Amino acid sequence: EAACELMNAIYNDKRIIMHVNTRNNGAINGLPDDCAVEVSSLITASGPLPLNVAPFPEDTLRLLQLMKSFERLTIEAALTGNRHTAWRALMLNPLIVSGEKLELALDEVIAENRQWLPDPRLTGRLAGDLTTDRLTLRHSAHFSATLSIIVDS
């Protein structure tokens, strides 16, 4: 229902306020403009325009920045297939306990997602995907989501 309301608001330029995932674009001071955030936004024919959020306390902002670093490293690991980068991402996550369990979980995620990870012979491209960057992003999102499951384990 919310998705239909959002599409209707964009199509009809309703200029209503909805809570959506969008590019930060300065809504949360201290986070990169190009990162994804979930904030109240004015929905226009041009898409969501994020509304500024009141400044967060310093400790909260630092945690948000840490999680955005985790997300960026996870995406980088998915796009490059670099195990060390995936390990670095997990080490940043405050919910992850380091050690043997992390290593085993990371090995398992890599093994389960091998088909989506870059083939070393294809410099920067995912194995089996030479056609579109959209597929590359979809595959990296799949790996990122799977890597994030370690947080819940």
CSV table of N, CA and C in Angstrom, one decimal:
chain,number,residue,atom,x,y,z
A,1,GLU,N,0.8,-1.2,0.0
A,1,GLU,CA,0.0,0.0,0.0
A,1,GLU,C,0.9,1.3,0.0
A,2,ALA,N,1.9,1.3,0.8
A,2,ALA,CA,2.8,2.4,0.9
A,2,ALA,C,3.5,2.7,-0.5
A,3,ALA,N,3.9,1.6,-1.1
A,3,ALA,CA,4.5,1.7,-2.4
A,3,ALA,C,3.6,2.3,-3.5
A,4,CYS,N,2.3,1.9,-3.5
A,4,CYS,CA,1.4,2.5,-4.4
A,4,CYS,C,1.2,4.0,-4.1
A,5,GLU,N,1.1,4.3,-2.8
A,5,GLU,CA,1.0,5.7,-2.4
A,5,GLU,C,2.2,6.6,-2.9
A,6,LEU,N,3.4,6.0,-2.7
A,6,LEU,CA,4.6,6.7,-3.2
A,6,LEU,C,4.6,6.9,-4.7
A,7,MET,N,4.3,5.8,-5.4
A,7,MET,CA,4.2,6.0,-6.9
A,7,MET,C,3.2,7.0,-7.3
A,8,ASN,N,2.0,7.0,-6.7
A,8,ASN,CA,1.0,8.0,-7.0
A,8,ASN,C,1.5,9.4,-6.7
A,9,ALA,N,2.1,9.6,-5.5
A,9,ALA,CA,2.6,10.9,-5.1
A,9,ALA,C,3.7,11.4,-6.1
A,10,ILE,N,4.5,10.5,-6.6
A,10,ILE,CA,5.5,10.9,-7.6
A,10,ILE,C,4.9,11.3,-8.9
A,11,TYR,N,4.0,10.3,-9.4
A,11,TYR,CA,3.4,10.5,-10.7
A,11,TYR,C,2.5,11.8,-10.7
A,12,ASN,N,1.8,12.0,-9.7
A,12,ASN,CA,0.9,13.2,-9.6
A,12,ASN,C,1.5,14.4,-8.9
A,13,ASP,N,2.8,14.4,-8.6
A,13,ASP,CA,3.5,15.5,-8.0
A,13,ASP,C,2.7,16.0,-6.8
A,14,LYS,N,2.3,15.1,-5.9
A,14,LYS,CA,1.4,15.4,-4.8
A,14,LYS,C,2.1,16.3,-3.7
A,15,ARG,N,3.4,16.2,-3.6
A,15,ARG,CA,4.1,17.0,-2.6
A,15,ARG,C,3.7,16.7,-1.2
A,16,ILE,N,3.5,15.4,-0.9
A,16,ILE,CA,3.2,15.0,0.4
A,16,ILE,C,4.5,14.6,1.1
A,17,ILE,N,4.4,14.5,2.4
A,17,ILE,CA,5.6,14.0,3.2
A,17,ILE,C,5.4,12.5,3.5
A,18,MET,N,6.4,11.8,3.2
A,18,MET,CA,6.4,10.3,3.5
A,18,MET,C,7.8,10.0,4.1
A,19,HIS,N,7.8,8.9,4.8
A,19,HIS,CA,9.1,8.4,5.4
A,19,HIS,C,9.6,7.3,4.4
A,20,VAL,N,10.7,7.6,3.7
A,20,VAL,CA,11.2,6.8,2.7
A,20,VAL,C,12.8,6.6,2.7
A,21,ASN,N,13.3,5.6,2.0
A,21,ASN,CA,14.7,5.5,1.9
A,21,ASN,C,15.1,6.3,0.6
A,22,THR,N,16.1,7.2,0.8
A,22,THR,CA,16.6,8.0,-0.3
A,22,THR,C,18.0,8.4,-0.1
A,23,ARG,N,18.6,9.1,-1.0
A,23,ARG,CA,19.9,9.6,-0.8
A,23,ARG,C,19.9,10.7,0.3
A,24,ASN,N,21.0,10.7,1.0
A,24,ASN,CA,21.0,11.7,2.2
A,24,ASN,C,20.9,13.1,1.7
A,25,ASN,N,21.7,13.5,0.7
A,25,ASN,CA,21.7,14.9,0.2
A,25,ASN,C,21.6,16.0,1.3
A,26,GLY,N,22.4,15.8,2.4
A,26,GLY,CA,22.5,16.8,3.4
A,26,GLY,C,21.4,16.7,4.5
A,27,ALA,N,20.5,15.7,4.4
A,27,ALA,CA,19.4,15.6,5.4
A,27,ALA,C,20.0,15.3,6.8
A,28,ILE,N,21.0,14.4,6.8
A,28,ILE,CA,21.6,14.1,8.1
A,28,ILE,C,23.1,14.6,8.0
A,29,ASN,N,23.3,15.7,8.7
A,29,ASN,CA,24.6,16.4,8.7
A,29,ASN,C,25.6,15.4,9.3
A,30,GLY,N,26.7,15.2,8.7
A,30,GLY,CA,27.8,14.3,9.1
A,30,GLY,C,27.8,13.0,8.4
A,31,LEU,N,26.8,12.7,7.5
A,31,LEU,CA,26.9,11.6,6.7
A,31,LEU,C,27.1,12.0,5.2
A,32,PRO,N,27.7,11.1,4.4
A,32,PRO,CA,27.9,11.5,3.0
A,32,PRO,C,26.6,11.8,2.3
A,33,ASP,N,26.6,12.7,1.4
A,33,ASP,CA,25.4,13.1,0.6
A,33,ASP,C,24.9,11.9,-0.2
A,34,ASP,N,25.8,11.0,-0.6
A,34,ASP,CA,25.4,9.9,-1.5
A,34,ASP,C,25.0,8.6,-0.8
A,35,CYS,N,25.0,8.6,0.5
A,35,CYS,CA,24.6,7.4,1.2
A,35,CYS,C,23.0,7.3,1.3
A,36,ALA,N,22.5,6.1,1.5
A,36,ALA,CA,21.1,5.9,1.7
A,36,ALA,C,20.7,6.2,3.1
A,37,VAL,N,19.6,6.9,3.3
A,37,VAL,CA,19.1,7.1,4.6
A,37,VAL,C,17.6,6.9,4.6
A,38,GLU,N,17.0,6.7,5.7
A,38,GLU,CA,15.5,6.6,5.8
A,38,GLU,C,15.1,7.8,6.6
A,39,VAL,N,14.4,8.7,5.9
A,39,VAL,CA,14.0,10.0,6.5
A,39,VAL,C,12.7,10.4,5.9
A,40,SER,N,12.1,11.4,6.6
A,40,SER,CA,10.9,12.0,6.0
A,40,SER,C,11.3,12.8,4.9
A,41,SER,N,10.5,12.7,3.8
A,41,SER,CA,10.9,13.4,2.5
A,41,SER,C,9.6,14.0,1.9
A,42,LEU,N,9.8,15.1,1.2
A,42,LEU,CA,8.7,15.7,0.4
A,42,LEU,C,8.7,14.9,-0.9
A,43,ILE,N,7.6,14.3,-1.3
A,43,ILE,CA,7.5,13.5,-2.5
A,43,ILE,C,7.0,14.3,-3.6
A,44,THR,N,7.9,14.5,-4.7
A,44,THR,CA,7.5,15.3,-5.8
A,44,THR,C,7.7,14.5,-7.1
A,45,ALA,N,7.3,15.1,-8.2
A,45,ALA,CA,7.5,14.4,-9.5
A,45,ALA,C,9.0,14.1,-9.8
A,46,SER,N,9.9,14.8,-9.1
A,46,SER,CA,11.3,14.6,-9.3
A,46,SER,C,11.8,13.5,-8.3
A,47,GLY,N,10.9,13.0,-7.5
A,47,GLY,CA,11.3,12.0,-6.5
A,47,GLY,C,11.3,12.6,-5.1
A,48,PRO,N,11.8,11.8,-4.2
A,48,PRO,CA,11.8,12.3,-2.8
A,48,PRO,C,12.9,13.4,-2.6
A,49,LEU,N,12.5,14.4,-1.8
A,49,LEU,CA,13.4,15.5,-1.4
A,49,LEU,C,13.6,15.3,0.1
A,50,PRO,N,14.7,14.8,0.6
A,50,PRO,CA,14.8,14.6,2.0
A,50,PRO,C,14.7,15.8,2.9
A,51,LEU,N,14.0,15.8,4.0
A,51,LEU,CA,13.9,16.9,4.9
A,51,LEU,C,15.1,16.8,5.9
A,52,ASN,N,15.6,17.9,6.3
A,52,ASN,CA,16.7,18.0,7.2
A,52,ASN,C,16.3,17.4,8.6
A,53,VAL,N,17.2,16.6,9.2
A,53,VAL,CA,16.9,16.0,10.5
A,53,VAL,C,17.7,16.8,11.5
A,54,ALA,N,17.1,16.9,12.7
A,54,ALA,CA,17.8,17.7,13.8
A,54,ALA,C,19.1,16.9,14.0
A,55,PRO,N,20.2,17.7,14.4
A,55,PRO,CA,21.5,17.1,14.6
A,55,PRO,C,21.4,16.0,15.7
A,56,PHE,N,22.1,14.9,15.5
A,56,PHE,CA,22.2,13.8,16.4
A,56,PHE,C,23.2,14.1,17.5
A,57,PRO,N,23.1,13.6,18.7
A,57,PRO,CA,24.2,13.7,19.7
A,57,PRO,C,25.4,13.0,19.1
A,58,GLU,N,26.6,13.5,19.5
A,58,GLU,CA,27.9,13.1,18.9
A,58,GLU,C,28.0,11.5,18.9
A,59,ASP,N,27.7,10.9,20.0
A,59,ASP,CA,27.8,9.4,20.1
A,59,ASP,C,26.9,8.7,19.1
A,60,THR,N,25.7,9.2,18.9
A,60,THR,CA,24.8,8.6,17.9
A,60,THR,C,25.3,8.8,16.5
A,61,LEU,N,25.8,10.0,16.2
A,61,LEU,CA,26.3,10.3,14.9
A,61,LEU,C,27.5,9.4,14.6
A,62,ARG,N,28.4,9.2,15.5
A,62,ARG,CA,29.5,8.4,15.3
A,62,ARG,C,29.1,6.9,15.0
A,63,LEU,N,28.1,6.4,15.7
A,63,LEU,CA,27.6,5.1,15.4
A,63,LEU,C,27.0,5.0,14.0
A,64,LEU,N,26.2,6.0,13.6
A,64,LEU,CA,25.7,6.1,12.2
A,64,LEU,C,26.8,6.1,11.2
A,65,GLN,N,27.9,6.9,11.4
A,65,GLN,CA,29.0,6.9,10.5
A,65,GLN,C,29.7,5.6,10.5
A,66,LEU,N,29.8,4.9,11.6
A,66,LEU,CA,30.4,3.6,11.6
A,66,LEU,C,29.6,2.6,10.8
A,67,MET,N,28.3,2.6,10.9
A,67,MET,CA,27.5,1.7,10.2
A,67,MET,C,27.5,2.0,8.7
A,68,LYS,N,27.6,3.3,8.3
A,68,LYS,CA,27.7,3.6,6.9
A,68,LYS,C,29.1,3.1,6.3
A,69,SER,N,30.1,3.2,7.2
A,69,SER,CA,31.4,2.6,6.7
A,69,SER,C,31.3,1.1,6.5
A,70,PHE,N,30.6,0.4,7.5
A,70,PHE,CA,30.4,-1.0,7.3
A,70,PHE,C,29.6,-1.3,6.0
A,71,GLU,N,28.6,-0.5,5.7
A,71,GLU,CA,27.8,-0.7,4.5
A,71,GLU,C,28.7,-0.5,3.2
A,72,ARG,N,29.5,0.6,3.2
A,72,ARG,CA,30.4,0.8,2.1
A,72,ARG,C,31.4,-0.2,1.9
A,73,LEU,N,32.0,-0.7,2.9
A,73,LEU,CA,33.0,-1.8,2.8
A,73,LEU,C,32.4,-3.1,2.4
A,74,THR,N,31.2,-3.3,2.8
A,74,THR,CA,30.5,-4.5,2.4
A,74,THR,C,30.2,-4.5,0.9
A,75,ILE,N,29.8,-3.4,0.4
A,75,ILE,CA,29.5,-3.2,-1.0
A,75,ILE,C,30.8,-3.4,-1.8
A,76,GLU,N,31.9,-2.7,-1.3
A,76,GLU,CA,33.2,-2.8,-2.0
A,76,GLU,C,33.6,-4.3,-2.0
A,77,ALA,N,33.4,-5.0,-0.9
A,77,ALA,CA,33.8,-6.4,-0.9
A,77,ALA,C,33.0,-7.2,-1.9
A,78,ALA,N,31.7,-6.9,-2.0
A,78,ALA,CA,30.9,-7.6,-3.0
A,78,ALA,C,31.3,-7.4,-4.4
A,79,LEU,N,31.7,-6.1,-4.7
A,79,LEU,CA,32.0,-5.8,-6.1
A,79,LEU,C,33.4,-6.2,-6.4
A,80,THR,N,34.3,-6.3,-5.5
A,80,THR,CA,35.7,-6.7,-5.8
A,80,THR,C,36.0,-8.2,-5.5
A,81,GLY,N,35.2,-8.8,-4.6
A,81,GLY,CA,35.5,-10.1,-4.2
A,81,GLY,C,36.6,-10.2,-3.2
A,82,ASN,N,37.0,-9.1,-2.6
A,82,ASN,CA,38.1,-9.1,-1.7
A,82,ASN,C,37.7,-9.5,-0.3
A,83,ARG,N,38.2,-10.7,0.1
A,83,ARG,CA,37.8,-11.3,1.4
A,83,ARG,C,38.3,-10.3,2.6
A,84,HIS,N,39.5,-9.8,2.4
A,84,HIS,CA,40.0,-8.9,3.5
A,84,HIS,C,39.1,-7.7,3.7
A,85,THR,N,38.5,-7.2,2.6
A,85,THR,CA,37.6,-6.0,2.7
A,85,THR,C,36.3,-6.4,3.4
A,86,ALA,N,35.8,-7.6,3.1
A,86,ALA,CA,34.6,-8.1,3.8
A,86,ALA,C,34.9,-8.3,5.3
A,87,TRP,N,36.1,-8.8,5.6
A,87,TRP,CA,36.5,-9.0,7.0
A,87,TRP,C,36.6,-7.6,7.7
A,88,ARG,N,37.2,-6.6,7.0
A,88,ARG,CA,37.2,-5.3,7.6
A,88,ARG,C,35.8,-4.7,7.9
A,89,ALA,N,34.9,-5.0,7.0
A,89,ALA,CA,33.5,-4.5,7.1
A,89,ALA,C,32.9,-5.1,8.4
A,90,LEU,N,33.1,-6.4,8.5
A,90,LEU,CA,32.5,-7.1,9.7
A,90,LEU,C,33.2,-6.6,11.0
A,91,MET,N,34.5,-6.3,11.0
A,91,MET,CA,35.2,-5.9,12.2
A,91,MET,C,34.6,-4.5,12.6
A,92,LEU,N,34.1,-3.7,11.7
A,92,LEU,CA,33.6,-2.4,12.1
A,92,LEU,C,32.2,-2.5,12.8
A,93,ASN,N,31.5,-3.6,12.5
A,93,ASN,CA,30.2,-3.7,13.0
A,93,ASN,C,30.2,-4.0,14.5
A,94,PRO,N,29.6,-3.1,15.3
A,94,PRO,CA,29.7,-3.3,16.7
A,94,PRO,C,28.9,-4.5,17.2
A,95,LEU,N,28.1,-5.1,16.4
A,95,LEU,CA,27.4,-6.3,16.8
A,95,LEU,C,28.1,-7.6,16.6
A,96,ILE,N,29.3,-7.5,15.9
A,96,ILE,CA,30.1,-8.7,15.5
A,96,ILE,C,31.1,-8.9,16.6
A,97,VAL,N,31.2,-10.2,16.9
A,97,VAL,CA,32.3,-10.6,17.8
A,97,VAL,C,33.4,-11.2,16.9
A,98,SER,N,34.6,-10.7,17.1
A,98,SER,CA,35.7,-11.2,16.2
A,98,SER,C,36.2,-12.5,16.7
A,99,GLY,N,37.0,-13.2,15.9
A,99,GLY,CA,37.5,-14.5,16.2
A,99,GLY,C,37.1,-15.5,15.3
A,100,GLU,N,37.2,-16.8,15.7
A,100,GLU,CA,37.0,-17.9,14.9
A,100,GLU,C,35.5,-18.0,14.3
A,101,LYS,N,34.5,-17.6,15.1
A,101,LYS,CA,33.2,-17.6,14.6
A,101,LYS,C,33.0,-16.7,13.4
A,102,LEU,N,33.6,-15.5,13.5
A,102,LEU,CA,33.5,-14.5,12.4
A,102,LEU,C,34.2,-15.1,11.2
A,103,GLU,N,35.4,-15.7,11.3
A,103,GLU,CA,36.1,-16.3,10.2
A,103,GLU,C,35.3,-17.4,9.5
A,104,LEU,N,34.7,-18.3,10.3
A,104,LEU,CA,33.9,-19.4,9.8
A,104,LEU,C,32.6,-18.9,9.1
A,105,ALA,N,32.0,-17.9,9.7
A,105,ALA,CA,30.8,-17.3,9.1
A,105,ALA,C,31.1,-16.6,7.7
A,106,LEU,N,32.2,-15.9,7.7
A,106,LEU,CA,32.7,-15.2,6.5
A,106,LEU,C,33.0,-16.2,5.4
A,107,ASP,N,33.7,-17.3,5.8
A,107,ASP,CA,34.0,-18.3,4.8
A,107,ASP,C,32.7,-18.9,4.2
A,108,GLU,N,31.7,-19.2,5.1
A,108,GLU,CA,30.5,-19.7,4.6
A,108,GLU,C,29.7,-18.8,3.7
A,109,VAL,N,29.7,-17.5,4.0
A,109,VAL,CA,29.0,-16.5,3.2
A,109,VAL,C,29.7,-16.5,1.8
A,110,ILE,N,31.0,-16.5,1.8
A,110,ILE,CA,31.7,-16.4,0.5
A,110,ILE,C,31.4,-17.7,-0.3
A,111,ALA,N,31.5,-18.8,0.3
A,111,ALA,CA,31.2,-20.1,-0.4
A,111,ALA,C,29.8,-20.1,-1.0
A,112,GLU,N,28.8,-19.6,-0.2
A,112,GLU,CA,27.4,-19.6,-0.6
A,112,GLU,C,27.2,-18.6,-1.8
A,113,ASN,N,28.0,-17.6,-1.9
A,113,ASN,CA,27.8,-16.5,-2.8
A,113,ASN,C,28.8,-16.5,-3.9
A,114,ARG,N,29.6,-17.6,-4.1
A,114,ARG,CA,30.7,-17.6,-5.0
A,114,ARG,C,30.2,-17.2,-6.4
A,115,GLN,N,29.0,-17.6,-6.8
A,115,GLN,CA,28.5,-17.3,-8.2
A,115,GLN,C,28.3,-15.8,-8.4
A,116,TRP,N,28.1,-15.1,-7.3
A,116,TRP,CA,27.9,-13.6,-7.4
A,116,TRP,C,29.1,-12.8,-7.3
A,117,LEU,N,30.2,-13.4,-6.9
A,117,LEU,CA,31.4,-12.7,-6.6
A,117,LEU,C,32.2,-12.5,-7.9
A,118,PRO,N,33.1,-11.5,-8.0
A,118,PRO,CA,33.9,-11.3,-9.2
A,118,PRO,C,34.8,-12.5,-9.5
A,119,ASP,N,34.8,-12.8,-10.8
A,119,ASP,CA,35.7,-13.7,-11.4
A,119,ASP,C,37.0,-13.0,-11.5
A,120,PRO,N,38.1,-13.5,-11.0
A,120,PRO,CA,39.4,-12.8,-11.1
A,120,PRO,C,39.8,-12.5,-12.5
A,121,ARG,N,39.3,-13.3,-13.5
A,121,ARG,CA,39.7,-13.1,-14.9
A,121,ARG,C,38.9,-11.9,-15.5
A,122,LEU,N,37.9,-11.4,-14.8
A,122,LEU,CA,37.0,-10.3,-15.4
A,122,LEU,C,37.2,-9.0,-14.7
A,123,THR,N,38.4,-8.6,-14.3
A,123,THR,CA,38.6,-7.4,-13.7
A,123,THR,C,37.4,-6.5,-13.3
A,124,GLY,N,36.9,-6.6,-12.1
A,124,GLY,CA,35.9,-5.8,-11.7
A,124,GLY,C,34.5,-6.2,-12.0
A,125,ARG,N,34.3,-7.2,-12.9
A,125,ARG,CA,33.0,-7.6,-13.3
A,125,ARG,C,32.6,-8.9,-12.5
A,126,LEU,N,31.4,-9.1,-12.2
A,126,LEU,CA,30.9,-10.3,-11.5
A,126,LEU,C,30.9,-11.4,-12.5
A,127,ALA,N,31.2,-12.6,-12.0
A,127,ALA,CA,31.2,-13.8,-12.9
A,127,ALA,C,29.9,-14.0,-13.6
A,128,GLY,N,29.9,-14.2,-14.9
A,128,GLY,CA,28.6,-14.4,-15.6
A,128,GLY,C,27.9,-13.1,-15.9
A,129,ASP,N,28.4,-12.0,-15.6
A,129,ASP,CA,27.7,-10.7,-15.9
A,129,ASP,C,28.6,-9.7,-16.7
A,130,LEU,N,28.4,-9.7,-18.0
A,130,LEU,CA,29.1,-8.8,-18.8
A,130,LEU,C,28.2,-7.8,-19.5
A,131,THR,N,26.9,-7.8,-19.0
A,131,THR,CA,25.9,-7.1,-19.8
A,131,THR,C,25.6,-5.7,-19.2
A,132,THR,N,25.3,-5.7,-17.9
A,132,THR,CA,24.8,-4.4,-17.3
A,132,THR,C,25.2,-4.1,-15.9
A,133,ASP,N,25.4,-2.9,-15.7
A,133,ASP,CA,25.8,-2.5,-14.3
A,133,ASP,C,24.7,-2.7,-13.3
A,134,ARG,N,23.4,-2.6,-13.8
A,134,ARG,CA,22.3,-2.8,-12.9
A,134,ARG,C,22.4,-4.2,-12.3
A,135,LEU,N,22.7,-5.2,-13.1
A,135,LEU,CA,22.8,-6.6,-12.6
A,135,LEU,C,24.0,-6.6,-11.6
A,136,THR,N,25.1,-6.0,-11.9
A,136,THR,CA,26.2,-5.9,-10.9
A,136,THR,C,25.7,-5.4,-9.6
A,137,LEU,N,25.0,-4.3,-9.6
A,137,LEU,CA,24.5,-3.7,-8.3
A,137,LEU,C,23.5,-4.7,-7.6
A,138,ARG,N,22.7,-5.4,-8.4
A,138,ARG,CA,21.8,-6.3,-7.8
A,138,ARG,C,22.5,-7.4,-7.1
A,139,HIS,N,23.6,-7.9,-7.8
A,139,HIS,CA,24.4,-9.0,-7.2
A,139,HIS,C,25.1,-8.6,-6.0
A,140,SER,N,25.7,-7.3,-6.0
A,140,SER,CA,26.4,-6.8,-4.9
A,140,SER,C,25.4,-6.6,-3.7
A,141,ALA,N,24.2,-6.2,-4.0
A,141,ALA,CA,23.2,-6.1,-2.9
A,141,ALA,C,22.9,-7.4,-2.3
A,142,HIS,N,22.8,-8.5,-3.1
A,142,HIS,CA,22.6,-9.9,-2.6
A,142,HIS,C,23.7,-10.3,-1.7
A,143,PHE,N,24.9,-10.1,-2.1
A,143,PHE,CA,26.1,-10.4,-1.2
A,143,PHE,C,26.1,-9.6,0.0
A,144,SER,N,25.8,-8.3,-0.1
A,144,SER,CA,25.8,-7.4,1.0
A,144,SER,C,24.7,-7.8,2.0
A,145,ALA,N,23.6,-8.2,1.6
A,145,ALA,CA,22.5,-8.6,2.5
A,145,ALA,C,22.9,-9.9,3.2
A,146,THR,N,23.5,-10.8,2.4
A,146,THR,CA,23.9,-12.1,3.0
A,146,THR,C,25.0,-11.9,4.0
A,147,LEU,N,26.0,-11.0,3.7
A,147,LEU,CA,27.1,-10.7,4.6
A,147,LEU,C,26.5,-10.1,5.9
A,148,SER,N,25.5,-9.3,5.7
A,148,SER,CA,24.8,-8.6,6.9
A,148,SER,C,24.1,-9.7,7.8
A,149,ILE,N,23.8,-10.8,7.3
A,149,ILE,CA,23.2,-11.9,8.1
A,149,ILE,C,24.1,-12.3,9.2
A,150,ILE,N,25.4,-12.2,9.0
A,150,ILE,CA,26.3,-12.6,10.0
A,150,ILE,C,26.1,-11.8,11.3
A,151,VAL,N,25.6,-10.6,11.1
A,151,VAL,CA,25.4,-9.7,12.3
A,151,VAL,C,24.3,-10.3,13.2
A,152,ASP,N,23.3,-11.0,12.6
A,152,ASP,CA,22.3,-11.6,13.4
A,152,ASP,C,22.6,-13.0,13.9
A,153,SER,N,23.7,-13.5,13.5
A,153,SER,CA,24.1,-14.9,13.9
A,153,SER,C,24.7,-14.9,15.3
